[in-house]
Amino acid sequence: MKLRNAALIIFLLLVIDQFSKIYIKTNFILGEKHDVLSWFKIYFIENEGMAWGTVIPGAYGKLILTVFRIGAVGVIAYWLWDSIKKNKNNFLIVAISLIFAGALGNIIDSVFYGVFFDDSISHLATFNSDHPYGTWFHGKVVDMFYFPFIENYMLPSWVPIWGGKEITFFNAIFNVADVAISTGVGILIVFNKRAFAHPPVQSNVSITHWEDEHHEEAAAENE
């Protein structure tokens, strides 16, 4: 796969990711939820830290996390460039492109959204607000896709440990960038052997054979 093809994948994913986030940010109030289907909802939340709401404590925790993400994206970018240069398998290049696009999409939120938007707590956020909710590198990641296949189900009392408690199956809320990262990682896991297969070595046997025959024919003609 050529570099321009990988760049096209990354560009398209970034456009879809940022469009969906900006749309949700400017049309939903924080915590607002809309049912698309009984098992699929649009639920606007903002993630201040890492996956599953984990945060790095301290005044500089968010800054450390954002800088770490930027460094990680730099490493992934080099991995992608090196894989294309070495003509690695397309499964690997597509997977890296997806992971890179997803990581970069969430970094855009972390770096810029705190400065470009005001908060969404009690009103719709506005772009380029005079009262931004944060500063550079302190933005929050916008999440919106929610698939509670089983929601608020009361387990029977006879179930050990969790009996009598309500559960929700698959309560993660995520965005397009998260889907891209998960898909890329999934490709690396499921198609591991193909993704990391060594590129085929081009043989010069046929070319050498053709050259030998050509020289023999030329010598015969000269005789």
mmCIF file of C-alpha atoms in Angstrom:
data_model
loop_
_atom_site.group_PDB
_atom_site.id
_atom_site.type_symbol
_atom_site.label_atom_id
_atom_site.label_comp_id
_atom_site.label_asym_id
_atom_site.label_seq_id
_atom_site.Cartn_x
_atom_site.Cartn_y
_atom_site.Cartn_z
ATOM 1 C CA MET A 1 0.000 0.000 0.000
ATOM 2 C CA LYS A 2 1.260 3.454 -0.889
ATOM 3 C CA LEU A 3 1.582 6.347 1.534
ATOM 4 C CA ARG A 4 -1.172 8.350 -0.175
ATOM 5 C CA ASN A 5 -3.660 5.509 0.361
ATOM 6 C CA ALA A 6 -2.847 5.352 4.067
ATOM 7 C CA ALA A 7 -3.092 9.150 4.242
ATOM 8 C CA LEU A 8 -6.545 9.007 2.611
ATOM 9 C CA ILE A 9 -7.769 6.517 5.223
ATOM 10 C CA ILE A 10 -6.471 8.741 8.009
ATOM 11 C CA PHE A 11 -7.938 11.909 6.486
ATOM 12 C CA LEU A 12 -11.408 10.418 5.988
ATOM 13 C CA LEU A 13 -11.532 9.035 9.515
ATOM 14 C CA LEU A 14 -10.427 12.361 10.992
ATOM 15 C CA VAL A 15 -13.123 14.219 9.035
ATOM 16 C CA ILE A 16 -15.850 11.802 10.186
ATOM 17 C CA ASP A 17 -14.570 11.807 13.766
ATOM 18 C CA GLN A 18 -14.337 15.581 14.110
ATOM 19 C CA PHE A 19 -17.611 16.235 12.299
ATOM 20 C CA SER A 20 -19.482 13.870 14.635
ATOM 21 C CA LYS A 21 -17.863 15.385 17.737
ATOM 22 C CA ILE A 22 -18.488 18.991 16.741
ATOM 23 C CA TYR A 23 -22.082 18.160 15.804
ATOM 24 C CA ILE A 24 -22.724 16.525 19.183
ATOM 25 C CA LYS A 25 -20.889 19.277 21.050
ATOM 26 C CA THR A 26 -22.967 22.032 19.435
ATOM 27 C CA ASN A 27 -26.341 20.258 19.384
ATOM 28 C CA PHE A 28 -26.430 18.344 22.690
ATOM 29 C CA ILE A 29 -26.192 19.435 26.298
ATOM 30 C CA LEU A 30 -23.784 17.409 28.412
ATOM 31 C CA GLY A 31 -25.556 14.271 29.629
ATOM 32 C CA GLU A 32 -28.316 14.508 27.024
ATOM 33 C CA LYS A 33 -29.414 11.161 25.611
ATOM 34 C CA HIS A 34 -31.452 10.245 22.535
ATOM 35 C CA ASP A 35 -32.732 6.776 21.641
ATOM 36 C CA VAL A 36 -31.966 5.676 18.096
ATOM 37 C CA LEU A 37 -32.989 2.071 18.774
ATOM 38 C CA SER A 38 -33.781 0.284 22.007
ATOM 39 C CA TRP A 39 -30.178 -0.938 22.129
ATOM 40 C CA PHE A 40 -28.471 2.067 20.492
ATOM 41 C CA LYS A 41 -28.427 5.565 21.962
ATOM 42 C CA ILE A 42 -26.646 8.844 21.357
ATOM 43 C CA TYR A 43 -25.389 9.872 24.782
ATOM 44 C CA PHE A 44 -23.188 12.973 25.072
ATOM 45 C CA ILE A 45 -20.462 12.745 27.680
ATOM 46 C CA GLU A 46 -16.938 14.143 27.914
ATOM 47 C CA ASN A 47 -13.964 12.070 28.946
ATOM 48 C CA GLU A 48 -11.380 13.952 30.993
ATOM 49 C CA GLY A 49 -8.814 11.183 31.124
ATOM 50 C CA MET A 50 -7.973 7.809 29.684
ATOM 51 C CA ALA A 51 -10.218 4.900 28.801
ATOM 52 C CA TRP A 52 -13.086 4.067 31.173
ATOM 53 C CA GLY A 53 -12.827 7.506 32.790
ATOM 54 C CA THR A 54 -9.443 6.880 34.416
ATOM 55 C CA VAL A 55 -7.575 10.079 35.228
ATOM 56 C CA ILE A 56 -4.027 10.954 36.234
ATOM 57 C CA PRO A 57 -4.293 12.811 39.559
ATOM 58 C CA GLY A 58 -2.638 16.128 40.254
ATOM 59 C CA ALA A 59 -2.599 19.586 38.720
ATOM 60 C CA TYR A 60 -0.524 18.425 35.767
ATOM 61 C CA GLY A 61 -2.216 15.055 35.269
ATOM 62 C CA LYS A 62 -4.192 16.118 32.195
ATOM 63 C CA LEU A 63 -1.165 17.838 30.655
ATOM 64 C CA ILE A 64 0.987 14.743 31.204
ATOM 65 C CA LEU A 65 -1.650 12.558 29.574
ATOM 66 C CA THR A 66 -1.956 14.819 26.516
ATOM 67 C CA VAL A 67 1.803 15.084 26.039
ATOM 68 C CA PHE A 68 2.096 11.306 26.367
ATOM 69 C CA ARG A 69 -0.593 10.871 23.690
ATOM 70 C CA ILE A 70 1.248 13.215 21.334
ATOM 71 C CA GLY A 71 4.469 11.269 21.842
ATOM 72 C CA ALA A 72 2.658 7.995 21.218
ATOM 73 C CA VAL A 73 1.171 9.344 17.978
ATOM 74 C CA GLY A 74 4.669 10.314 16.859
ATOM 75 C CA VAL A 75 5.846 6.750 17.409
ATOM 76 C CA ILE A 76 2.826 5.363 15.539
ATOM 77 C CA ALA A 77 3.461 7.773 12.647
ATOM 78 C CA TYR A 78 7.044 6.538 12.340
ATOM 79 C CA TRP A 79 5.832 2.922 12.516
ATOM 80 C CA LEU A 80 3.417 3.611 9.663
ATOM 81 C CA TRP A 81 6.036 5.355 7.519
ATOM 82 C CA ASP A 82 8.601 2.602 8.144
ATOM 83 C CA SER A 83 6.068 -0.155 7.335
ATOM 84 C CA ILE A 84 5.143 1.474 4.040
ATOM 85 C CA LYS A 85 8.812 2.039 3.176
ATOM 86 C CA LYS A 86 9.574 -1.631 3.831
ATOM 87 C CA ASN A 87 6.543 -2.764 1.792
ATOM 88 C CA LYS A 88 4.870 -4.489 4.738
ATOM 89 C CA ASN A 89 1.569 -6.351 4.430
ATOM 90 C CA ASN A 90 -1.526 -4.253 3.732
ATOM 91 C CA PHE A 91 -3.242 -5.668 6.831
ATOM 92 C CA LEU A 92 -0.507 -4.110 8.963
ATOM 93 C CA ILE A 93 -0.560 -0.755 7.166
ATOM 94 C CA VAL A 94 -4.359 -0.462 7.357
ATOM 95 C CA ALA A 95 -4.306 -1.380 11.061
ATOM 96 C CA ILE A 96 -1.625 1.200 11.851
ATOM 97 C CA SER A 97 -3.496 3.833 9.821
ATOM 98 C CA LEU A 98 -6.672 3.180 11.826
ATOM 99 C CA ILE A 99 -4.843 3.357 15.157
ATOM 100 C CA PHE A 100 -3.010 6.528 14.115
ATOM 101 C CA ALA A 101 -6.208 8.244 12.937
ATOM 102 C CA GLY A 102 -8.050 7.329 16.136
ATOM 103 C CA ALA A 103 -5.265 8.482 18.416
ATOM 104 C CA LEU A 104 -4.882 11.745 16.496
ATOM 105 C CA GLY A 105 -8.626 12.351 16.552
ATOM 106 C CA ASN A 106 -8.755 12.187 20.348
ATOM 107 C CA ILE A 107 -5.611 14.314 20.644
ATOM 108 C CA ILE A 108 -7.331 17.082 18.679
ATOM 109 C CA ASP A 109 -10.021 17.155 21.377
ATOM 110 C CA SER A 110 -7.464 17.214 24.178
ATOM 111 C CA VAL A 111 -5.321 19.953 22.646
ATOM 112 C CA PHE A 112 -7.876 22.306 21.082
ATOM 113 C CA TYR A 113 -11.405 21.826 22.431
ATOM 114 C CA GLY A 114 -10.726 23.494 25.772
ATOM 115 C CA VAL A 115 -9.842 26.708 23.937
ATOM 116 C CA PHE A 116 -12.307 26.549 21.039
ATOM 117 C CA PHE A 117 -15.516 25.732 22.986
ATOM 118 C CA ASP A 118 -17.289 26.878 26.114
ATOM 119 C CA ASP A 119 -18.817 24.282 28.447
ATOM 120 C CA SER A 120 -21.880 22.186 27.607
ATOM 121 C CA ILE A 121 -23.230 21.783 31.121
ATOM 122 C CA SER A 122 -26.399 23.901 30.932
ATOM 123 C CA HIS A 123 -26.483 25.067 27.318
ATOM 124 C CA LEU A 124 -25.285 24.160 23.850
ATOM 125 C CA ALA A 125 -21.584 24.796 23.403
ATOM 126 C CA THR A 126 -20.499 27.507 20.990
ATOM 127 C CA PHE A 127 -17.414 27.459 18.793
ATOM 128 C CA ASN A 128 -14.763 30.141 19.251
ATOM 129 C CA SER A 129 -16.382 31.248 22.500
ATOM 130 C CA ASP A 130 -15.216 34.248 24.496
ATOM 131 C CA HIS A 131 -15.436 32.048 27.590
ATOM 132 C CA PRO A 132 -13.702 28.756 26.796
ATOM 133 C CA TYR A 133 -14.024 25.977 29.343
ATOM 134 C CA GLY A 134 -10.315 25.133 29.441
ATOM 135 C CA THR A 135 -6.854 25.937 28.149
ATOM 136 C CA TRP A 136 -4.483 24.479 25.581
ATOM 137 C CA PHE A 137 -3.807 20.750 26.178
ATOM 138 C CA HIS A 138 -6.648 20.585 28.717
ATOM 139 C CA GLY A 139 -9.604 19.792 26.480
ATOM 140 C CA LYS A 140 -12.049 16.945 27.047
ATOM 141 C CA VAL A 141 -12.676 14.107 24.598
ATOM 142 C CA VAL A 142 -16.246 13.974 23.243
ATOM 143 C CA ASP A 143 -17.972 10.560 23.362
ATOM 144 C CA MET A 144 -21.445 9.751 22.107
ATOM 145 C CA PHE A 145 -22.112 6.155 20.989
ATOM 146 C CA TYR A 146 -23.831 3.977 23.587
ATOM 147 C CA PHE A 147 -24.974 0.381 23.019
ATOM 148 C CA PRO A 148 -26.679 -0.894 26.189
ATOM 149 C CA PHE A 149 -27.832 -4.255 24.851
ATOM 150 C CA ILE A 150 -29.039 -5.091 28.367
ATOM 151 C CA GLU A 151 -29.851 -2.054 30.490
ATOM 152 C CA ASN A 152 -30.863 -1.903 34.151
ATOM 153 C CA TYR A 153 -31.580 -5.623 34.333
ATOM 154 C CA MET A 154 -32.220 -6.880 37.846
ATOM 155 C CA LEU A 155 -30.345 -10.099 38.488
ATOM 156 C CA PRO A 156 -32.229 -12.800 40.414
ATOM 157 C CA SER A 157 -31.474 -12.901 44.110
ATOM 158 C CA TRP A 158 -30.090 -16.444 43.860
ATOM 159 C CA VAL A 159 -27.186 -15.321 41.619
ATOM 160 C CA PRO A 160 -23.961 -15.423 43.708
ATOM 161 C CA ILE A 161 -22.319 -12.088 44.605
ATOM 162 C CA TRP A 162 -24.352 -9.945 42.146
ATOM 163 C CA GLY A 163 -27.831 -11.257 43.025
ATOM 164 C CA GLY A 164 -30.448 -8.515 43.373
ATOM 165 C CA LYS A 165 -28.277 -5.896 41.640
ATOM 166 C CA GLU A 166 -28.986 -4.024 38.408
ATOM 167 C CA ILE A 167 -26.583 -4.541 35.534
ATOM 168 C CA THR A 168 -26.074 -2.942 32.130
ATOM 169 C CA PHE A 169 -24.294 -5.013 29.530
ATOM 170 C CA PHE A 170 -21.803 -3.007 27.486
ATOM 171 C CA ASN A 171 -22.044 0.356 29.187
ATOM 172 C CA ALA A 172 -19.036 1.887 27.409
ATOM 173 C CA ILE A 173 -19.619 5.207 25.634
ATOM 174 C CA PHE A 174 -17.221 5.902 22.784
ATOM 175 C CA ASN A 175 -16.581 7.850 19.567
ATOM 176 C CA VAL A 176 -15.416 7.266 15.986
ATOM 177 C CA ALA A 177 -11.769 7.594 16.993
ATOM 178 C CA ASP A 178 -12.199 4.850 19.599
ATOM 179 C CA VAL A 179 -13.803 2.592 16.979
ATOM 180 C CA ALA A 180 -10.855 3.182 14.645
ATOM 181 C CA ILE A 181 -8.334 2.302 17.351
ATOM 182 C CA SER A 182 -10.249 -0.815 18.415
ATOM 183 C CA THR A 183 -10.637 -1.960 14.801
ATOM 184 C CA GLY A 184 -6.926 -1.473 14.138
ATOM 185 C CA VAL A 185 -5.966 -3.435 17.238
ATOM 186 C CA GLY A 186 -8.513 -6.115 16.301
ATOM 187 C CA ILE A 187 -6.927 -6.512 12.854
ATOM 188 C CA LEU A 188 -3.507 -6.954 14.448
ATOM 189 C CA ILE A 189 -4.883 -9.638 16.762
ATOM 190 C CA VAL A 190 -7.142 -11.571 14.355
ATOM 191 C CA PHE A 191 -4.872 -11.310 11.310
ATOM 192 C CA ASN A 192 -1.623 -11.390 13.255
ATOM 193 C CA LYS A 193 0.223 -13.821 10.983
ATOM 194 C CA ARG A 194 -0.754 -12.000 7.805
ATOM 195 C CA ALA A 195 -0.160 -8.533 9.226
ATOM 196 C CA PHE A 196 3.363 -9.322 10.385
ATOM 197 C CA ALA A 197 4.314 -11.616 7.506
ATOM 198 C CA HIS A 198 7.606 -10.767 5.819
ATOM 199 C CA PRO A 199 7.182 -9.046 2.447
ATOM 200 C CA PRO A 200 7.788 -11.362 -0.533
ATOM 201 C CA VAL A 201 11.337 -11.385 -1.842
ATOM 202 C CA GLN A 202 11.435 -10.653 -5.532
ATOM 203 C CA SER A 203 13.510 -13.171 -7.397
ATOM 204 C CA ASN A 204 15.889 -12.193 -10.167
ATOM 205 C CA VAL A 205 15.991 -15.728 -11.588
ATOM 206 C CA SER A 206 13.551 -15.066 -14.426
ATOM 207 C CA ILE A 207 15.269 -11.798 -15.352
ATOM 208 C CA THR A 208 18.688 -13.455 -15.372
ATOM 209 C CA HIS A 209 17.343 -16.327 -17.439
ATOM 210 C CA TRP A 210 15.897 -13.898 -20.001
ATOM 211 C CA GLU A 211 19.192 -11.988 -20.186
ATOM 212 C CA ASP A 212 21.147 -15.224 -20.756
ATOM 213 C CA GLU A 213 18.837 -16.264 -23.575
ATOM 214 C CA HIS A 214 19.053 -12.786 -25.110
ATOM 215 C CA HIS A 215 22.861 -12.854 -25.091
ATOM 216 C CA GLU A 216 22.894 -16.358 -26.612
ATOM 217 C CA GLU A 217 20.573 -15.272 -29.426
ATOM 218 C CA ALA A 218 22.685 -12.192 -30.116
ATOM 219 C CA ALA A 219 25.873 -14.293 -30.199
ATOM 220 C CA ALA A 220 24.283 -16.739 -32.607
ATOM 221 C CA GLU A 221 23.276 -13.947 -34.947
ATOM 222 C CA ASN A 222 26.807 -12.497 -34.943
ATOM 223 C CA GLU A 223 28.251 -15.878 -35.937
#
